[in-house]
Amino acid sequence: MTQESLSFPAKFHQQLEKIWGNLPGWGSLAAVNHTSIGVRFMVTGMFFFLVGGLLAMLIRTQLALPDQEILNAQVYNQVFTMHGTVMMFLFAIPVLEGLAMYLVPKMVGARDLVFPRISAMGYYCYLFGGLIILSSLVIGIAPAGGWFMYTPLSDATFSPDKGPDFWLIGITFVEISAISAGVELVVSILRTRAPGMTLDKMPIFCWYILAMALMIVFGFPPLILASILLELERAAGWVFFAVDGGGDPLLWQHLFWLFGHPEVYILFLPAAGIVSTLIPVFAGRPLVGYRWVVFAIIVMGFISFGLWVHHMFTVGIPQLAQAFFSIASMLVAIPTAIQIFAWIATLWTGKVTFSLPMLWITGFLIIFVCGGLTGVMLALVPFNWQIHDTHFVVAHMHYVLVGGMFFPLIAGLYYWLPHYSGRMPSHLLGRWAFWLTFVGFNVTFLLMHLTGLLGMPRRIYTYEAGLGWDWLNLLSSVGGFIMSIGIAMLIVDIALHFRFGRPAPHNPWRADTLEWATGTPPGSYNFASIPEVSSRHPLWDNPDLPATIAAGEHHLATIEHGRRETLGTDPINGKIRDITHVPSNSWIPLQTAMVIAVVCLCLLTKIYWGALAAAIVVFVMLYRWSWHNGAHPVAAPVRDDDPVNPPLHSRTFDGPGLWGMVVTLLSNGTLFLSLLFGWFYLWTVAPNWQIPDHKAFSISGLFISGVSLTLATWIYLNTLKRLRQKNDLQLEGRLWISTLLGFFHIALLIFIFAAADLRPRTMAHDAILCVMMLYLLLHSSMVTIATLLQALRVRKGYVSRTLPYEPMVLQPLWLYCLSIYWISLAVFLLLPQMRGLA
Amino acid sequence: MLDAQGPAAKEALFLWWLMFGMFTLVFFAVIILWFVAIQKKHAAENNTATMHRRWIIGGGLILPTSAMVLILFFGIPAGHRMLPLPSDSEEIFVIEVTGHQWWWEVVYPEQGIHLENEIHIPVNTPVDIRLTSNDVIHSFWVPQLAGKLDVIPGKTNTLRLQADNPGEYRGQCAEFCGLNHAFMQFTLTAHSPENFAQWLQEAQ
């Protein structure tokens, strides 16, 4: 207990804790609170890190001496595939997302993330997906085709085992979690900042997280699409990547690296955010060039989406494109350099306190600068042709990822540990851990550059003696074991500190940001009252802020209503717009994730009827989830003392749900664009692409179905217009008309699809048409059923003139369905025909 | 790769030493600045305008831009010279190589020679290797002579290489291609013109 909370009636805090706290015992599985979920993400991520590290040790043991057979080729291939997969998908991204989930609400002055149930479901999707992937390793049928799963090596002909299925299904499952966290972080940062926190007063860390979250939102869909297509090719024989039927294996590489390159920056940005947060604190001065750094973050986000081809320089891409991608790849050096020099400048302006987190930051700088420079080398095409897929690249990539992500992460961990545990870490053990890790890392990977220059390729499970690689590999292995001792020491240090660390004073590092204004450890509600913010450094301006917050002297210091509330503010200027109420503990996220896990397991065991049944149950559960919203008794039923100024968000036309819908649709739209990309790519590049002579679909039927969808959307929009004018006459009837027109559209579409003469197993053209049809059907069904539920909610009294919020959330979905329908018709059906006529 | 024996590999090696030299300087400059900034006993004057100019414009914009321009000045022409462009002056010797899991099929189309896992070329003559795959993606690489090029089903890629000295060079698949990827190796032998003519005769 901190001093401040004792000075205020403890009863108020107890009431807050009662509303915001997790359920006791097993009930904590129903927790949705961002502090709990964030910590769970990080702990689980650390577990997977240890698994990945163990696999790395196996790799180094096998390669320590030439001609070894400690692991045979089969096992080695599984091990290096899983090492990459676990580290990338199950450690790096989830840990950073967990850190962001823990910190972001506290930094922006909110009590929780805006979609707490999504956080919980994301966590369980991650946990179950990760365990499914890991189980394949335990039973010895892990994927062995590399974490990049290149086709045709990963297709049903060359990998008839189950390994790739585990990868494709498990990773897609985990990615649901990543995207949902991405959406949630974007909306939370934009809509729940403390009043007065304009965008340019936002802590720099939140800028980094905003960029990371948006990049996840746009970066993951290409891989999800690619995974779905490859799984369809493997399981159902549909052609997408096989040359014979008009597919192209390079399509996989494009889609994979369209995700894979931004991924690197998705990992680097939050880590750089940690550095940009810690350096000003330890220098005691504000970050030099805040606006420059924000500019650099945004530029980095954009450039990273233009670089994917630099993983494919050796596939034989035309010279002009290679010069272009060479330059684009090198351009990333500019925003990186801006940040590095902003950090040096900040240190220069201040007097630096060199404590443990700074030690890790210094380690980061040394390793990361080195990795960045070898990255510029690799961007140069003629050099890349020599060095691609050698151990030089292995070294480079570990310098960037371990240096650029792991070292800042540990710096951040030490920095924020006192916030979570209320105790300080030990200096002695912490420094030993650092030096062992740092030295071990460099012994392992600095030498590996030379191994690569001497011609050792990646992913070979053994090598002959006498090629000049022997001593280098042995030393690399020794270094690897030194590093693992360092990491073991790190874990011991952190574990011991929870028990023996000396109690932390309040705000031990004299930080400037709001997360240190909560209690340490923080209460489940973060802030007893939410303060106004007038600068980038609220705690430097007013060191008494924690006391006045705990004393309830700021916003939202009432709790009699029993709701979980935080302030909803304007995304740009931070003015108060509404009171956002968020859901309380719920079992639905856990249940939904469990049923999704059943879907995945059924797909893996090829029990397709089971998968279909479970998928339907998932949708039922998601709709049940959506039912517990707005004025529903378990959410925010209408009360006489409902606040008016500002109102509850569910009584307005605009709230986090609408924003969440728009951001999700941006992500979804990227998936659709990836499908269009695949269509045009195969059309123009695939060697055996052909367009069948006959018409697959009845065009007039599709046209009628489309008109029906257009009418449904038009009536829906019209209904909303009336609702905005406070007119809810015949609201329910109008929603029913939209629903019925939607169902007519769907029924017709199903009929046309069933009657169509499509041969997806022999022709990539038809396979893509099938995917398109399924995509359209899925979306039209979602929006129609959701509208049906809205009609029922009008009858129940949850939606009305005074509760107009939910229909607004569905509006973008209707428009999205309408757009993809007509775009699909034009691009997939009419365009090929027009070309045929010409 | 550090022991380059062909024009393409030599160019890549030159680029390596160029970049290695330049970047070592950049690396130590950044690290020294960092440590000086940390070790300083007193806080510096906090004049933001000069700070921005000096650090961010200088280090963040000018430094990387000039380094990039310099590298591309050497790098883009070098990359251009490595490509299999049609040559007027001399005839190009063509060999067809097909990747299989896990061996290399080598065909001399004009001479009608078929080989496995061994390639013979005349020294000081540009040779075009036409690459295609029978199954999965492989990558053809003779580190001492030239860069690597992927071997992709449904596609024919052409790699130009040349050996400046007679000798035996090691080649290996560089794209992970399944179980025995580590053993998908071959030897490339460069002969003097007389020896090569003799070898051709014997092989036919």
mmCIF file of C-alpha atoms in Angstrom, chain A residues 73-74 77 80 144-145 150-153 158 243 249-250 253 279 285 288-289 292 314-316 319 327 330-331 334 337-338 340-341 344-345 347-352 354 358 361-362 365-366 369-370 373 376-377 380 382-383 385-390 392 450 453-455 457-462 464 467 469 687, chain B residues 1-2 9 12 15-16 19-20 23 26-27 30-31 33-38 40-44 46 51-52 55-57 59-61 63-65 68 71-72 75-76 78-80 82-83 101 135-137 141 143 146-150 152-155 157 170 172-179 181-183 185:
data_model
loop_
_atom_site.group_PDB
_atom_site.id
_atom_site.type_symbol
_atom_site.label_atom_id
_atom_site.label_comp_id
_atom_site.label_asym_id
_atom_site.label_seq_id
_atom_site.Cartn_x
_atom_site.Cartn_y
_atom_site.Cartn_z
ATOM 1 C CA ALA A 73 18.528 -34.486 -40.860
ATOM 2 C CA GLN A 74 14.841 -35.095 -40.167
ATOM 3 C CA ASN A 77 14.970 -29.714 -39.982
ATOM 4 C CA PHE A 80 15.351 -25.160 -36.961
ATOM 5 C CA ALA A 144 10.287 -29.372 -41.224
ATOM 6 C CA GLY A 145 10.078 -27.011 -44.178
ATOM 7 C CA TYR A 150 8.099 -22.203 -49.174
ATOM 8 C CA THR A 151 5.978 -24.062 -51.686
ATOM 9 C CA PRO A 152 6.230 -26.538 -53.364
ATOM 10 C CA LEU A 153 8.364 -28.036 -50.571
ATOM 11 C CA PHE A 158 6.655 -32.991 -51.064
ATOM 12 C CA VAL A 243 2.728 -24.720 -61.601
ATOM 13 C CA PRO A 249 5.208 -20.996 -56.095
ATOM 14 C CA LEU A 250 6.510 -17.438 -56.090
ATOM 15 C CA GLN A 253 6.932 -15.994 -51.395
ATOM 16 C CA ILE A 279 16.746 7.266 -22.401
ATOM 17 C CA ARG A 285 15.831 15.489 -20.033
ATOM 18 C CA VAL A 288 15.392 15.562 -28.341
ATOM 19 C CA GLY A 289 13.455 15.873 -31.573
ATOM 20 C CA TRP A 292 11.438 14.009 -35.757
ATOM 21 C CA THR A 314 17.900 -14.415 -55.836
ATOM 22 C CA VAL A 315 14.689 -15.596 -57.501
ATOM 23 C CA GLY A 316 15.533 -13.868 -60.758
ATOM 24 C CA GLN A 319 17.156 -5.655 -62.898
ATOM 25 C CA ILE A 327 17.237 1.740 -52.833
ATOM 26 C CA MET A 330 18.495 1.214 -47.864
ATOM 27 C CA LEU A 331 16.078 4.093 -47.291
ATOM 28 C CA ILE A 334 17.353 7.094 -42.656
ATOM 29 C CA ALA A 337 19.582 6.891 -38.073
ATOM 30 C CA ILE A 338 17.253 9.728 -37.062
ATOM 31 C CA ILE A 340 19.725 6.730 -33.047
ATOM 32 C CA PHE A 341 20.988 10.287 -33.242
ATOM 33 C CA ILE A 344 22.539 10.216 -28.552
ATOM 34 C CA ALA A 345 21.477 13.862 -28.558
ATOM 35 C CA LEU A 347 21.980 11.637 -23.627
ATOM 36 C CA TRP A 348 24.192 14.567 -24.620
ATOM 37 C CA THR A 349 21.772 17.141 -23.143
ATOM 38 C CA GLY A 350 21.433 15.399 -19.811
ATOM 39 C CA LYS A 351 23.472 13.954 -17.003
ATOM 40 C CA VAL A 352 23.130 10.217 -17.336
ATOM 41 C CA PHE A 354 23.903 4.609 -15.577
ATOM 42 C CA MET A 358 20.847 1.617 -19.294
ATOM 43 C CA ILE A 361 20.214 -0.256 -23.681
ATOM 44 C CA THR A 362 23.923 0.226 -24.341
ATOM 45 C CA LEU A 365 22.938 0.020 -29.297
ATOM 46 C CA ILE A 366 26.190 -1.780 -29.983
ATOM 47 C CA VAL A 369 23.996 -0.631 -35.022
ATOM 48 C CA CYS A 370 26.148 -3.512 -36.199
ATOM 49 C CA LEU A 373 24.886 -1.843 -41.025
ATOM 50 C CA VAL A 376 22.419 -2.119 -45.547
ATOM 51 C CA MET A 377 25.042 -4.454 -47.004
ATOM 52 C CA LEU A 380 22.829 -4.172 -52.085
ATOM 53 C CA PRO A 382 25.006 -7.863 -56.189
ATOM 54 C CA PHE A 383 26.397 -8.466 -52.703
ATOM 55 C CA TRP A 385 23.452 -12.644 -54.488
ATOM 56 C CA GLN A 386 26.624 -13.898 -52.878
ATOM 57 C CA ILE A 387 25.598 -13.810 -49.252
ATOM 58 C CA HIS A 388 21.880 -14.667 -49.355
ATOM 59 C CA ASP A 389 20.974 -17.837 -47.440
ATOM 60 C CA THR A 390 24.393 -18.148 -45.816
ATOM 61 C CA PHE A 392 26.137 -14.251 -42.763
ATOM 62 C CA LEU A 450 32.812 -14.949 -41.223
ATOM 63 C CA LEU A 453 31.645 -15.292 -45.929
ATOM 64 C CA LEU A 454 33.541 -18.572 -46.116
ATOM 65 C CA GLY A 455 30.579 -20.059 -47.916
ATOM 66 C CA PRO A 457 24.922 -22.044 -46.349
ATOM 67 C CA ARG A 458 22.032 -21.899 -43.878
ATOM 68 C CA ARG A 459 19.841 -24.803 -42.865
ATOM 69 C CA ILE A 460 22.323 -27.587 -43.482
ATOM 70 C CA TYR A 461 22.291 -30.083 -40.663
ATOM 71 C CA THR A 462 25.937 -30.970 -40.953
ATOM 72 C CA GLU A 464 32.319 -31.881 -43.904
ATOM 73 C CA LEU A 467 36.170 -26.462 -45.360
ATOM 74 C CA TRP A 469 34.194 -23.788 -40.983
ATOM 75 C CA PRO A 687 3.418 -19.919 -66.718
ATOM 76 C CA MET B 1 33.692 -16.358 -51.123
ATOM 77 C CA LEU B 2 36.694 -14.565 -49.664
ATOM 78 C CA ALA B 9 32.703 -13.155 -57.186
ATOM 79 C CA ALA B 12 31.103 -8.951 -54.814
ATOM 80 C CA LEU B 15 31.878 -4.477 -52.574
ATOM 81 C CA TRP B 16 32.306 -6.383 -49.318
ATOM 82 C CA MET B 19 31.306 -1.623 -47.243
ATOM 83 C CA PHE B 20 33.213 -3.308 -44.455
ATOM 84 C CA PHE B 23 30.749 0.716 -41.982
ATOM 85 C CA VAL B 26 30.474 4.496 -38.999
ATOM 86 C CA PHE B 27 30.066 1.854 -36.302
ATOM 87 C CA VAL B 30 28.377 6.046 -33.381
ATOM 88 C CA ILE B 31 29.562 3.968 -30.433
ATOM 89 C CA LEU B 33 29.598 9.352 -29.565
ATOM 90 C CA TRP B 34 27.269 7.255 -27.413
ATOM 91 C CA PHE B 35 29.872 6.672 -24.722
ATOM 92 C CA VAL B 36 31.011 10.278 -24.705
ATOM 93 C CA ALA B 37 27.377 11.337 -24.289
ATOM 94 C CA ILE B 38 26.930 8.965 -21.348
ATOM 95 C CA LYS B 40 29.925 13.532 -19.709
ATOM 96 C CA LYS B 41 29.969 14.940 -16.198
ATOM 97 C CA HIS B 42 27.789 17.987 -16.835
ATOM 98 C CA ALA B 43 24.545 18.500 -18.651
ATOM 99 C CA ALA B 44 25.076 20.320 -21.938
ATOM 100 C CA ASN B 46 19.911 22.580 -24.134
ATOM 101 C CA MET B 51 20.614 20.198 -31.351
ATOM 102 C CA HIS B 52 18.258 19.299 -34.154
ATOM 103 C CA TRP B 55 22.443 15.651 -34.548
ATOM 104 C CA ILE B 56 19.330 14.804 -36.424
ATOM 105 C CA ILE B 57 20.018 16.487 -39.753
ATOM 106 C CA GLY B 59 23.575 12.103 -38.287
ATOM 107 C CA GLY B 60 20.056 11.130 -39.209
ATOM 108 C CA LEU B 61 19.804 12.453 -42.759
ATOM 109 C CA LEU B 63 25.230 10.527 -42.990
ATOM 110 C CA PRO B 64 23.036 7.639 -44.209
ATOM 111 C CA THR B 65 22.152 9.367 -47.468
ATOM 112 C CA MET B 68 23.967 5.038 -49.578
ATOM 113 C CA ILE B 71 27.506 2.323 -52.163
ATOM 114 C CA LEU B 72 24.941 2.434 -54.933
ATOM 115 C CA GLY B 75 26.946 -1.404 -56.488
ATOM 116 C CA ILE B 76 24.403 -0.832 -59.253
ATOM 117 C CA ALA B 78 28.528 -4.040 -60.523
ATOM 118 C CA GLY B 79 25.150 -5.758 -60.367
ATOM 119 C CA HIS B 80 24.551 -4.854 -63.988
ATOM 120 C CA MET B 82 26.892 -9.707 -63.383
ATOM 121 C CA LEU B 83 23.725 -10.178 -65.417
ATOM 122 C CA GLN B 101 15.730 -33.662 -54.635
ATOM 123 C CA ASP B 135 10.457 -30.608 -58.020
ATOM 124 C CA VAL B 136 10.933 -27.968 -55.309
ATOM 125 C CA ILE B 137 12.884 -24.719 -55.195
ATOM 126 C CA TRP B 141 25.734 -21.554 -55.907
ATOM 127 C CA PRO B 143 30.739 -19.345 -53.912
ATOM 128 C CA ALA B 146 29.544 -16.031 -58.646
ATOM 129 C CA GLY B 147 26.444 -15.248 -56.660
ATOM 130 C CA LYS B 148 23.575 -17.679 -56.317
ATOM 131 C CA LEU B 149 20.398 -17.974 -58.317
ATOM 132 C CA ASP B 150 17.209 -19.801 -57.380
ATOM 133 C CA ILE B 152 12.330 -22.629 -59.540
ATOM 134 C CA PRO B 153 9.790 -25.053 -61.007
ATOM 135 C CA GLY B 154 8.040 -23.647 -64.052
ATOM 136 C CA LYS B 155 10.727 -21.053 -64.636
ATOM 137 C CA ASN B 157 16.697 -18.641 -64.668
ATOM 138 C CA ARG B 170 32.744 -26.575 -54.668
ATOM 139 C CA GLN B 172 26.079 -26.430 -53.106
ATOM 140 C CA CYS B 173 22.331 -25.966 -53.021
ATOM 141 C CA ALA B 174 21.627 -22.773 -51.088
ATOM 142 C CA GLU B 175 17.855 -22.884 -50.748
ATOM 143 C CA PHE B 176 16.452 -25.276 -48.193
ATOM 144 C CA CYS B 177 14.953 -28.127 -50.210
ATOM 145 C CA GLY B 178 14.084 -30.848 -47.725
ATOM 146 C CA LEU B 179 15.645 -33.804 -45.999
ATOM 147 C CA HIS B 181 19.554 -30.436 -48.508
ATOM 148 C CA ALA B 182 22.945 -30.535 -46.752
ATOM 149 C CA PHE B 183 24.266 -33.112 -49.205
ATOM 150 C CA GLN B 185 26.476 -30.642 -53.601
#
